[in-house]
mmCIF file of N, CA and C in Angstrom:
data_model
loop_
_atom_site.group_PDB
_atom_site.id
_atom_site.type_symbol
_atom_site.label_atom_id
_atom_site.label_comp_id
_atom_site.label_asym_id
_atom_site.label_seq_id
_atom_site.Cartn_x
_atom_site.Cartn_y
_atom_site.Cartn_z
ATOM 1 N N MET V 23 -23.301 28.927 11.145
ATOM 2 C CA MET V 23 -23.216 27.200 10.592
ATOM 3 C C MET V 23 -21.966 26.306 11.104
ATOM 4 N N PRO V 24 -22.674 25.109 11.312
ATOM 5 C CA PRO V 24 -20.810 24.319 11.022
ATOM 6 C C PRO V 24 -21.169 23.080 10.363
ATOM 7 N N LEU V 25 -19.492 23.505 10.025
ATOM 8 C CA LEU V 25 -19.278 22.815 9.477
ATOM 9 C C LEU V 25 -19.617 21.544 9.033
ATOM 10 N N PRO V 26 -19.415 21.471 7.587
ATOM 11 C CA PRO V 26 -20.581 19.849 7.261
ATOM 12 C C PRO V 26 -18.998 19.120 7.599
ATOM 13 N N ARG V 27 -19.432 16.931 7.924
ATOM 14 C CA ARG V 27 -18.753 16.183 8.169
ATOM 15 C C ARG V 27 -17.854 16.555 6.796
ATOM 16 N N TRP V 28 -17.714 15.940 6.282
ATOM 17 C CA TRP V 28 -16.972 15.212 5.471
ATOM 18 C C TRP V 28 -15.689 16.105 4.867
ATOM 19 N N TYR V 29 -16.387 18.238 5.341
ATOM 20 C CA TYR V 29 -15.507 19.221 5.225
ATOM 21 C C TYR V 29 -14.408 18.876 6.524
ATOM 22 N N ALA V 30 -15.824 18.648 7.526
ATOM 23 C CA ALA V 30 -14.412 18.529 8.396
ATOM 24 C C ALA V 30 -13.831 17.614 8.842
ATOM 25 N N LEU V 31 -14.143 16.287 8.146
ATOM 26 C CA LEU V 31 -12.892 15.373 7.417
ATOM 27 C C LEU V 31 -11.527 15.317 7.418
ATOM 28 N N ALA V 32 -11.869 16.959 6.522
ATOM 29 C CA ALA V 32 -11.155 16.911 5.088
ATOM 30 C C ALA V 32 -9.959 17.845 5.224
ATOM 31 N N LEU V 33 -10.446 18.267 6.675
ATOM 32 C CA LEU V 33 -9.659 19.627 6.991
ATOM 33 C C LEU V 33 -8.199 18.797 7.750
ATOM 34 N N ALA V 34 -8.350 18.204 8.181
ATOM 35 C CA ALA V 34 -8.396 17.113 9.407
ATOM 36 C C ALA V 34 -6.507 16.082 8.816
ATOM 37 N N GLU V 35 -7.220 16.180 7.208
ATOM 38 C CA GLU V 35 -6.147 15.895 6.681
ATOM 39 C C GLU V 35 -4.843 16.486 6.062
ATOM 40 N N ARG V 36 -5.206 17.556 6.235
ATOM 41 C CA ARG V 36 -4.205 19.071 5.757
ATOM 42 C C ARG V 36 -2.926 18.620 5.245
ATOM 43 N N GLY V 37 -2.655 18.480 4.662
ATOM 44 C CA GLY V 37 -0.539 18.047 4.738
ATOM 45 C C GLY V 37 0.188 16.747 4.783
ATOM 46 N N VAL V 38 -1.154 16.043 4.092
ATOM 47 C CA VAL V 38 -0.441 14.697 3.219
ATOM 48 C C VAL V 38 -0.606 14.640 2.250
ATOM 49 N N THR V 39 1.186 13.973 2.289
ATOM 50 C CA THR V 39 1.776 13.763 0.751
ATOM 51 C C THR V 39 1.934 13.186 0.364
ATOM 52 N N GLU V 40 2.173 12.520 -1.559
ATOM 53 C CA GLU V 40 2.673 11.267 -2.120
ATOM 54 C C GLU V 40 4.215 11.635 -1.327
ATOM 55 N N ALA V 41 4.386 9.457 -1.347
ATOM 56 C CA ALA V 41 5.141 9.022 -0.706
ATOM 57 C C ALA V 41 6.103 9.257 -1.907
ATOM 58 N N PRO V 42 7.469 9.756 -1.757
ATOM 59 C CA PRO V 42 8.425 10.145 -3.474
ATOM 60 C C PRO V 42 8.657 9.079 -3.404
ATOM 61 N N GLY V 43 9.057 8.818 -5.018
ATOM 62 C CA GLY V 43 9.974 8.142 -5.769
ATOM 63 C C GLY V 43 8.264 6.780 -5.587
ATOM 64 N N ALA V 44 9.495 5.819 -5.867
ATOM 65 C CA ALA V 44 8.605 4.557 -6.148
ATOM 66 C C ALA V 44 7.499 3.837 -4.820
ATOM 67 N N ALA V 45 7.528 4.824 -3.621
ATOM 68 C CA ALA V 45 7.059 4.284 -2.679
ATOM 69 C C ALA V 45 5.636 5.008 -2.960
ATOM 70 N N ASP V 46 4.475 4.883 -2.307
ATOM 71 C CA ASP V 46 3.111 4.578 -1.810
ATOM 72 C C ASP V 46 2.961 4.844 -0.068
ATOM 73 N N ASN V 47 2.173 5.739 0.236
ATOM 74 C CA ASN V 47 2.466 6.572 1.076
ATOM 75 C C ASN V 47 0.365 5.959 1.439
ATOM 76 N N ALA V 48 0.849 5.196 2.603
ATOM 77 C CA ALA V 48 -0.093 4.046 3.234
ATOM 78 C C ALA V 48 -1.712 5.544 3.565
ATOM 79 N N THR V 49 -1.356 6.473 4.050
ATOM 80 C CA THR V 49 -2.938 7.247 3.629
ATOM 81 C C THR V 49 -3.569 6.699 2.417
ATOM 82 N N VAL V 50 -3.050 7.782 1.346
ATOM 83 C CA VAL V 50 -3.091 8.403 -0.315
ATOM 84 C C VAL V 50 -4.159 6.696 -0.437
ATOM 85 N N GLN V 51 -3.067 5.175 -0.378
ATOM 86 C CA GLN V 51 -3.922 4.081 -0.957
ATOM 87 C C GLN V 51 -5.638 3.799 0.142
ATOM 88 N N ALA V 52 -5.316 4.618 1.115
ATOM 89 C CA ALA V 52 -7.145 4.154 1.896
ATOM 90 C C ALA V 52 -7.972 5.477 1.172
ATOM 91 N N TYR V 53 -6.833 6.507 0.799
ATOM 92 C CA TYR V 53 -9.045 7.116 0.796
ATOM 93 C C TYR V 53 -8.745 6.112 -1.072
ATOM 94 N N TYR V 54 -8.397 5.953 -1.259
ATOM 95 C CA TYR V 54 -9.238 5.301 -2.942
ATOM 96 C C TYR V 54 -9.448 3.991 -1.950
ATOM 97 N N LYS V 55 -9.003 2.823 -1.508
ATOM 98 C CA LYS V 55 -9.481 2.383 -0.813
ATOM 99 C C LYS V 55 -11.182 2.869 -0.297
ATOM 100 N N ASP V 56 -11.540 3.611 0.845
ATOM 101 C CA ASP V 56 -12.034 4.167 1.198
ATOM 102 C C ASP V 56 -12.937 4.417 0.472
ATOM 103 N N ALA V 57 -13.398 5.575 -1.055
ATOM 104 C CA ALA V 57 -14.082 5.943 -2.155
ATOM 105 C C ALA V 57 -14.198 5.059 -2.599
ATOM 106 N N GLY V 58 -13.695 3.321 -3.104
ATOM 107 C CA GLY V 58 -14.559 2.471 -3.258
ATOM 108 C C GLY V 58 -13.387 1.472 -4.668
ATOM 109 N N HIS V 59 -12.215 2.191 -3.765
ATOM 110 C CA HIS V 59 -11.440 1.199 -5.004
ATOM 111 C C HIS V 59 -10.499 0.883 -4.779
ATOM 112 N N PRO V 60 -9.740 0.421 -3.962
ATOM 113 C CA PRO V 60 -9.471 -1.167 -3.228
ATOM 114 C C PRO V 60 -7.842 -1.412 -4.419
ATOM 115 N N HIS V 61 -8.492 -1.779 -5.839
ATOM 116 C CA HIS V 61 -7.338 -2.194 -6.248
ATOM 117 C C HIS V 61 -6.072 -1.262 -6.730
ATOM 118 N N VAL V 62 -6.863 -0.122 -6.840
ATOM 119 C CA VAL V 62 -5.231 1.567 -7.077
ATOM 120 C C VAL V 62 -4.505 1.417 -6.057
ATOM 121 N N THR V 63 -3.103 1.189 -6.356
ATOM 122 C CA THR V 63 -2.238 1.181 -4.840
ATOM 123 C C THR V 63 -1.317 2.192 -5.798
ATOM 124 N N HIS V 64 -1.040 2.795 -6.601
ATOM 125 C CA HIS V 64 0.251 3.259 -6.064
ATOM 126 C C HIS V 64 -0.851 4.754 -6.087
ATOM 127 N N ASP V 65 -0.340 6.297 -5.537
ATOM 128 C CA ASP V 65 -0.210 7.471 -5.040
ATOM 129 C C ASP V 65 -0.043 7.797 -6.252
ATOM 130 N N SER V 66 0.629 6.952 -7.339
ATOM 131 C CA SER V 66 0.736 7.882 -8.615
ATOM 132 C C SER V 66 -0.022 8.705 -9.395
ATOM 133 N N VAL V 67 -1.080 7.669 -9.364
ATOM 134 C CA VAL V 67 -2.553 7.845 -10.061
ATOM 135 C C VAL V 67 -3.285 9.044 -9.162
ATOM 136 N N PRO V 68 -3.326 10.139 -10.241
ATOM 137 C CA PRO V 68 -4.969 10.955 -9.791
ATOM 138 C C PRO V 68 -5.662 10.531 -8.396
ATOM 139 N N TRP V 69 -5.777 11.732 -7.381
ATOM 140 C CA TRP V 69 -6.070 11.483 -6.630
ATOM 141 C C TRP V 69 -7.240 12.427 -6.353
ATOM 142 N N CYS V 70 -7.232 12.789 -6.373
ATOM 143 C CA CYS V 70 -8.627 13.747 -5.680
ATOM 144 C C CYS V 70 -9.819 13.779 -5.983
ATOM 145 N N ALA V 71 -9.946 12.454 -6.739
ATOM 146 C CA ALA V 71 -11.897 12.407 -6.479
ATOM 147 C C ALA V 71 -11.451 11.628 -5.571
ATOM 148 N N ALA V 72 -10.313 10.329 -5.367
ATOM 149 C CA ALA V 72 -10.359 9.706 -4.235
ATOM 150 C C ALA V 72 -10.223 9.902 -2.742
ATOM 151 N N PHE V 73 -9.565 11.975 -2.555
ATOM 152 C CA PHE V 73 -9.614 12.509 -1.467
ATOM 153 C C PHE V 73 -11.369 12.389 -1.004
ATOM 154 N N VAL V 74 -11.978 13.789 -2.717
ATOM 155 C CA VAL V 74 -13.217 13.818 -2.078
ATOM 156 C C VAL V 74 -13.654 12.461 -2.474
ATOM 157 N N GLY V 75 -13.917 10.930 -2.652
ATOM 158 C CA GLY V 75 -14.406 9.972 -2.219
ATOM 159 C C GLY V 75 -14.689 9.698 -1.233
ATOM 160 N N ALA V 76 -12.800 9.895 -0.721
ATOM 161 C CA ALA V 76 -12.976 8.679 1.043
ATOM 162 C C ALA V 76 -14.090 10.099 2.113
ATOM 163 N N MET V 77 -13.550 10.852 2.658
ATOM 164 C CA MET V 77 -13.841 12.359 3.163
ATOM 165 C C MET V 77 -16.037 12.238 2.758
ATOM 166 N N LEU V 78 -16.058 11.966 2.224
ATOM 167 C CA LEU V 78 -18.055 11.935 2.033
ATOM 168 C C LEU V 78 -18.322 10.602 2.472
ATOM 169 N N ALA V 79 -17.410 9.355 2.395
ATOM 170 C CA ALA V 79 -17.881 7.681 2.378
ATOM 171 C C ALA V 79 -17.689 8.169 3.962
ATOM 172 N N ARG V 80 -16.366 8.211 4.653
ATOM 173 C CA ARG V 80 -16.269 8.778 6.065
ATOM 174 C C ARG V 80 -17.533 9.043 6.881
ATOM 175 N N ALA V 81 -18.179 10.468 5.929
ATOM 176 C CA ALA V 81 -18.434 10.679 6.463
ATOM 177 C C ALA V 81 -20.099 10.154 6.800
ATOM 178 N N GLY V 82 -20.626 9.204 6.174
ATOM 179 C CA GLY V 82 -21.683 8.287 5.402
ATOM 180 C C GLY V 82 -22.321 8.387 4.145
ATOM 181 N N PHE V 83 -21.924 8.936 3.421
ATOM 182 C CA PHE V 83 -22.810 9.409 1.379
ATOM 183 C C PHE V 83 -21.854 8.800 0.853
ATOM 184 N N LYS V 84 -22.337 8.155 0.185
ATOM 185 C CA LYS V 84 -21.733 7.873 -0.978
ATOM 186 C C LYS V 84 -21.334 8.092 -1.835
ATOM 187 N N PRO V 85 -19.664 7.834 -2.754
ATOM 188 C CA PRO V 85 -19.289 9.206 -3.164
ATOM 189 C C PRO V 85 -19.781 8.327 -4.888
ATOM 190 N N SER V 86 -19.036 9.271 -5.904
ATOM 191 C CA SER V 86 -19.353 8.717 -7.093
ATOM 192 C C SER V 86 -19.456 8.038 -8.183
ATOM 193 N N GLY V 87 -18.332 7.426 -6.843
ATOM 194 C CA GLY V 87 -17.968 5.316 -7.947
ATOM 195 C C GLY V 87 -17.400 5.947 -8.821
ATOM 196 N N SER V 88 -16.416 6.843 -9.326
ATOM 197 C CA SER V 88 -15.610 7.615 -10.344
ATOM 198 C C SER V 88 -14.241 7.268 -10.022
ATOM 199 N N LEU V 89 -12.898 7.235 -10.272
ATOM 200 C CA LEU V 89 -12.327 7.763 -9.374
ATOM 201 C C LEU V 89 -11.311 9.349 -10.732
ATOM 202 N N ALA V 90 -12.598 10.058 -11.963
ATOM 203 C CA ALA V 90 -12.858 11.008 -13.329
ATOM 204 C C ALA V 90 -12.944 12.266 -12.084
ATOM 205 N N ALA V 91 -12.730 13.490 -11.681
ATOM 206 C CA ALA V 91 -12.976 14.389 -11.435
ATOM 207 C C ALA V 91 -14.225 15.037 -11.661
ATOM 208 N N ARG V 92 -15.047 15.182 -13.359
ATOM 209 C CA ARG V 92 -15.799 15.764 -13.846
ATOM 210 C C ARG V 92 -17.154 13.695 -12.914
ATOM 211 N N SER V 93 -16.563 13.242 -13.062
ATOM 212 C CA SER V 93 -18.374 12.498 -12.465
ATOM 213 C C SER V 93 -18.862 12.597 -11.334
ATOM 214 N N TYR V 94 -18.382 14.118 -10.878
ATOM 215 C CA TYR V 94 -18.984 14.679 -9.610
ATOM 216 C C TYR V 94 -19.947 15.824 -10.282
ATOM 217 N N LEU V 95 -20.028 15.721 -11.176
ATOM 218 C CA LEU V 95 -20.662 16.740 -12.004
ATOM 219 C C LEU V 95 -22.406 16.070 -12.022
ATOM 220 N N SER V 96 -22.707 15.665 -12.198
ATOM 221 C CA SER V 96 -23.550 14.448 -11.617
ATOM 222 C C SER V 96 -24.150 14.439 -10.783
ATOM 223 N N TRP V 97 -23.290 14.140 -9.835
ATOM 224 C CA TRP V 97 -23.427 13.694 -7.993
ATOM 225 C C TRP V 97 -24.094 14.515 -7.521
ATOM 226 N N GLY V 98 -25.200 14.412 -6.629
ATOM 227 C CA GLY V 98 -25.722 15.263 -5.216
ATOM 228 C C GLY V 98 -26.583 16.334 -5.810
ATOM 229 N N THR V 99 -26.879 16.942 -4.614
ATOM 230 C CA THR V 99 -27.414 18.930 -5.397
ATOM 231 C C THR V 99 -26.600 19.810 -6.166
ATOM 232 N N LYS V 100 -26.772 20.047 -6.789
ATOM 233 C CA LYS V 100 -26.428 21.331 -7.935
ATOM 234 C C LYS V 100 -26.711 22.653 -7.160
ATOM 235 N N LEU V 101 -26.010 23.518 -6.754
ATOM 236 C CA LEU V 101 -25.906 24.826 -5.915
ATOM 237 C C LEU V 101 -25.431 25.897 -7.197
ATOM 238 N N GLU V 102 -25.916 27.342 -7.062
ATOM 239 C CA GLU V 102 -25.890 28.226 -8.247
ATOM 240 C C GLU V 102 -24.149 28.333 -7.663
ATOM 241 N N ALA V 103 -23.851 29.078 -6.055
ATOM 242 C CA ALA V 103 -22.961 29.556 -5.943
ATOM 243 C C ALA V 103 -22.673 28.772 -4.415
ATOM 244 N N PRO V 104 -21.351 28.776 -4.639
ATOM 245 C CA PRO V 104 -20.578 28.044 -3.302
ATOM 246 C C PRO V 104 -21.312 28.641 -1.572
ATOM 247 N N ARG V 105 -21.005 27.800 -1.402
ATOM 248 C CA ARG V 105 -20.746 27.583 0.265
ATOM 249 C C ARG V 105 -19.682 26.317 0.930
ATOM 250 N N GLN V 106 -19.588 27.017 2.338
ATOM 251 C CA GLN V 106 -17.924 26.418 2.481
ATOM 252 C C GLN V 106 -17.869 24.622 3.169
ATOM 253 N N GLY V 107 -17.657 24.054 1.910
ATOM 254 C CA GLY V 107 -17.511 22.554 1.942
ATOM 255 C C GLY V 107 -18.448 21.483 0.946
ATOM 256 N N CYS V 108 -18.995 22.574 0.557
ATOM 257 C CA CYS V 108 -19.336 21.915 -1.359
ATOM 258 C C CYS V 108 -18.054 22.388 -1.950
ATOM 259 N N ILE V 109 -18.557 20.504 -2.941
ATOM 260 C CA ILE V 109 -18.252 19.710 -3.950
ATOM 261 C C ILE V 109 -17.684 21.064 -4.994
ATOM 262 N N VAL V 110 -16.275 21.223 -5.036
ATOM 263 C CA VAL V 110 -15.777 22.460 -7.343
ATOM 264 C C VAL V 110 -15.714 21.000 -7.908
ATOM 265 N N VAL V 111 -16.616 20.861 -8.743
ATOM 266 C CA VAL V 111 -15.472 20.352 -9.946
ATOM 267 C C VAL V 111 -14.924 21.560 -11.453
ATOM 268 N N LEU V 112 -13.629 21.318 -11.402
ATOM 269 C CA LEU V 112 -13.010 22.275 -12.085
ATOM 270 C C LEU V 112 -12.449 21.793 -13.683
ATOM 271 N N LYS V 113 -12.388 22.850 -14.116
ATOM 272 C CA LYS V 113 -12.009 22.978 -15.747
ATOM 273 C C LYS V 113 -10.576 22.543 -15.927
ATOM 274 N N ARG V 114 -9.080 21.084 -16.403
ATOM 275 C CA ARG V 114 -7.765 20.169 -16.751
ATOM 276 C C ARG V 114 -8.170 20.123 -17.757
ATOM 277 N N GLY V 115 -7.621 20.517 -18.592
ATOM 278 C CA GLY V 115 -7.078 19.384 -19.063
ATOM 279 C C GLY V 115 -7.689 19.711 -20.120
ATOM 280 N N LYS V 116 -7.852 19.238 -21.148
ATOM 281 C CA LYS V 116 -9.119 18.517 -22.405
ATOM 282 C C LYS V 116 -10.214 17.876 -22.478
ATOM 283 N N GLY V 117 -11.341 17.946 -23.010
ATOM 284 C CA GLY V 117 -12.086 16.306 -23.319
ATOM 285 C C GLY V 117 -12.350 16.474 -20.891
ATOM 286 N N TRP V 118 -12.346 15.034 -20.551
ATOM 287 C CA TRP V 118 -12.980 13.870 -19.723
ATOM 288 C C TRP V 118 -12.101 15.136 -18.437
ATOM 289 N N GLN V 119 -10.618 15.117 -18.950
ATOM 290 C CA GLN V 119 -10.171 15.546 -17.775
ATOM 291 C C GLN V 119 -10.413 16.854 -16.630
ATOM 292 N N GLY V 120 -10.870 17.222 -15.421
ATOM 293 C CA GLY V 120 -10.691 17.788 -14.549
ATOM 294 C C GLY V 120 -10.066 17.525 -13.349
ATOM 295 N N HIS V 121 -10.321 19.006 -12.481
ATOM 296 C CA HIS V 121 -9.888 18.566 -10.888
ATOM 297 C C HIS V 121 -11.093 18.588 -9.620
ATOM 298 N N VAL V 122 -11.910 18.226 -9.173
ATOM 299 C CA VAL V 122 -12.779 17.833 -7.918
ATOM 300 C C VAL V 122 -11.642 18.662 -6.857
ATOM 301 N N THR V 123 -12.958 19.550 -5.629
ATOM 302 C CA THR V 123 -11.927 19.914 -4.603
ATOM 303 C C THR V 123 -13.286 20.369 -4.172
ATOM 304 N N PHE V 124 -12.732 20.746 -2.227
ATOM 305 C CA PHE V 124 -13.512 21.463 -1.616
ATOM 306 C C PHE V 124 -13.568 22.533 -2.100
ATOM 307 N N PHE V 125 -14.014 23.416 -2.120
ATOM 308 C CA PHE V 125 -14.659 24.783 -1.079
ATOM 309 C C PHE V 125 -14.410 25.611 0.224
ATOM 310 N N ASP V 126 -13.321 26.282 0.430
ATOM 311 C CA ASP V 126 -13.725 27.232 1.341
ATOM 312 C C ASP V 126 -13.830 28.111 2.102
ATOM 313 N N ARG V 127 -13.071 29.217 0.528
ATOM 314 C CA ARG V 127 -13.406 30.856 1.225
ATOM 315 C C ARG V 127 -12.909 31.555 -0.296
ATOM 316 N N GLU V 128 -14.034 32.550 -0.156
ATOM 317 C CA GLU V 128 -13.203 32.888 -1.402
ATOM 318 C C GLU V 128 -12.176 34.370 -0.997
ATOM 319 N N GLU V 129 -10.985 34.710 -1.804
ATOM 320 C CA GLU V 129 -10.455 35.598 -1.847
ATOM 321 C C GLU V 129 -9.897 36.021 -2.624
ATOM 322 N N ASN V 130 -9.659 37.616 -2.492
ATOM 323 C CA ASN V 130 -8.754 38.317 -3.967
ATOM 324 C C ASN V 130 -10.074 38.160 -4.907
ATOM 325 N N GLY V 131 -10.917 37.150 -5.584
ATOM 326 C CA GLY V 131 -11.639 36.916 -6.934
ATOM 327 C C GLY V 131 -11.181 36.392 -7.481
ATOM 328 N N ARG V 132 -10.435 35.062 -6.385
ATOM 329 C CA ARG V 132 -10.311 32.683 -6.261
ATOM 330 C C ARG V 132 -10.609 32.590 -5.228
ATOM 331 N N LEU V 133 -11.128 31.296 -5.689
ATOM 332 C CA LEU V 133 -11.922 30.911 -5.197
ATOM 333 C C LEU V 133 -10.811 30.292 -4.265
ATOM 334 N N ILE V 134 -10.732 29.576 -3.214
ATOM 335 C CA ILE V 134 -10.051 28.968 -3.012
ATOM 336 C C ILE V 134 -10.375 27.656 -1.455
ATOM 337 N N CYS V 135 -9.340 26.076 -2.005
ATOM 338 C CA CYS V 135 -10.019 25.214 -2.309
ATOM 339 C C CYS V 135 -9.532 24.329 -1.623
ATOM 340 N N LEU V 136 -10.402 23.306 -0.871
ATOM 341 C CA LEU V 136 -8.767 22.152 -0.071
ATOM 342 C C LEU V 136 -9.228 20.498 -0.593
ATOM 343 N N GLY V 137 -7.989 20.761 -0.884
ATOM 344 C CA GLY V 137 -8.781 19.414 -1.572
ATOM 345 C C GLY V 137 -7.197 18.081 -1.535
ATOM 346 N N GLY V 138 -7.110 17.041 -2.669
ATOM 347 C CA GLY V 138 -6.361 16.284 -2.752
ATOM 348 C C GLY V 138 -6.148 16.398 -4.061
ATOM 349 N N ASN V 139 -4.642 16.213 -4.004
ATOM 350 C CA ASN V 139 -3.463 15.375 -5.109
ATOM 351 C C ASN V 139 -3.467 16.863 -5.694
ATOM 352 N N GLN V 140 -3.505 17.949 -5.023
ATOM 353 C CA GLN V 140 -2.478 19.414 -5.047
ATOM 354 C C GLN V 140 -1.214 19.794 -5.183
ATOM 355 N N SER V 141 -0.240 20.095 -5.718
ATOM 356 C CA SER V 141 0.754 19.798 -5.673
ATOM 357 C C SER V 141 0.872 18.877 -5.191
ATOM 358 N N ASP V 142 0.133 17.627 -5.001
ATOM 359 C CA ASP V 142 1.012 16.291 -4.526
ATOM 360 C C ASP V 142 0.800 16.375 -3.525
ATOM 361 N N SER V 143 -0.490 16.626 -2.166
ATOM 362 C CA SER V 143 -0.680 16.498 -1.263
ATOM 363 C C SER V 143 -2.286 17.301 -0.568
ATOM 364 N N VAL V 144 -2.320 17.204 0.138
ATOM 365 C CA VAL V 144 -3.807 17.408 0.644
ATOM 366 C C VAL V 144 -3.635 18.716 1.199
ATOM 367 N N CYS V 145 -3.688 19.878 0.569
ATOM 368 C CA CYS V 145 -4.284 21.694 1.025
ATOM 369 C C CYS V 145 -4.528 22.391 0.135
ATOM 370 N N PHE V 146 -4.451 23.844 0.487
ATOM 371 C CA PHE V 146 -5.325 24.892 -0.202
ATOM 372 C C PHE V 146 -4.419 25.172 -1.267
ATOM 373 N N ALA V 147 -5.094 25.011 -2.635
ATOM 374 C CA ALA V 147 -5.211 26.068 -3.074
ATOM 375 C C ALA V 147 -6.375 27.303 -3.919
ATOM 376 N N ALA V 148 -5.699 27.548 -4.197
ATOM 377 C CA ALA V 148 -6.492 29.049 -5.208
ATOM 378 C C ALA V 148 -6.522 28.699 -6.756
ATOM 379 N N TYR V 149 -8.126 29.220 -7.168
ATOM 380 C CA TYR V 149 -8.286 28.945 -8.084
ATOM 381 C C TYR V 149 -9.551 29.416 -8.974
ATOM 382 N N ARG V 150 -9.049 29.601 -10.388
ATOM 383 C CA ARG V 150 -9.924 31.021 -10.981
ATOM 384 C C ARG V 150 -11.334 30.796 -11.220
ATOM 385 N N LYS V 151 -12.391 31.453 -11.230
ATOM 386 C CA LYS V 151 -13.517 31.279 -11.089
ATOM 387 C C LYS V 151 -14.027 30.635 -12.529
ATOM 388 N N ASN V 152 -13.807 31.378 -13.654
ATOM 389 C CA ASN V 152 -13.120 30.692 -15.133
ATOM 390 C C ASN V 152 -13.066 29.306 -15.498
ATOM 391 N N LEU V 153 -12.658 28.790 -14.200
ATOM 392 C CA LEU V 153 -12.417 26.993 -13.858
ATOM 393 C C LEU V 153 -13.816 26.119 -14.007
ATOM 394 N N VAL V 154 -14.451 27.116 -12.935
ATOM 395 C CA VAL V 154 -14.827 26.080 -12.725
ATOM 396 C C VAL V 154 -16.530 25.480 -13.221
ATOM 397 N N LEU V 155 -16.483 24.528 -13.678
ATOM 398 C CA LEU V 155 -17.242 23.618 -14.817
ATOM 399 C C LEU V 155 -18.593 23.251 -13.473
ATOM 400 N N GLY V 156 -19.021 23.638 -12.152
ATOM 401 C CA GLY V 156 -19.842 22.783 -11.091
ATOM 402 C C GLY V 156 -19.860 22.604 -10.018
ATOM 403 N N TYR V 157 -20.820 23.571 -8.796
ATOM 404 C CA TYR V 157 -20.543 22.700 -7.348
ATOM 405 C C TYR V 157 -21.917 21.883 -6.930
ATOM 406 N N ARG V 158 -21.691 21.357 -6.123
ATOM 407 C CA ARG V 158 -22.259 20.580 -5.872
ATOM 408 C C ARG V 158 -22.306 20.430 -4.148
ATOM 409 N N TRP V 159 -23.180 19.989 -3.904
ATOM 410 C CA TRP V 159 -23.642 19.134 -2.010
ATOM 411 C C TRP V 159 -24.330 18.345 -1.679
ATOM 412 N N ALA V 160 -23.381 17.296 -1.607
ATOM 413 C CA ALA V 160 -24.342 15.951 -0.286
ATOM 414 C C ALA V 160 -25.420 16.085 -0.391
ATOM 415 N N SER V 161 -26.073 14.864 -1.171
ATOM 416 C CA SER V 161 -27.219 15.460 -0.462
ATOM 417 C C SER V 161 -28.497 13.661 -0.080
#
């Protein structure tokens, strides 16, 4: 099965990192803009939802419209189980906080996901399944 376009675009962004110190990475700034938030100009603002939104927008889908990771819980179509390229919304912190990323595969009982603002970069990271709030698919 071919990769969803938004996920193929996300894979091509691997290696993008925040700029050190007070500097800002223009690529990360473009994620905010493409996700519909051109007023955000600093890569120190949490950007996981901006990354997901930018990849969706570049693939022709309307993003959630929010920079809150949990906004993707009500976006698209709910999936009961993950499939490659789906959006994964994870618990982080308390209340409204969270993280949003793209599912790649399962390995040793953990979800391997590609996302933005994972160790201040676009990279793969492993997450425990008990952190999952939902899986979503573009529709």
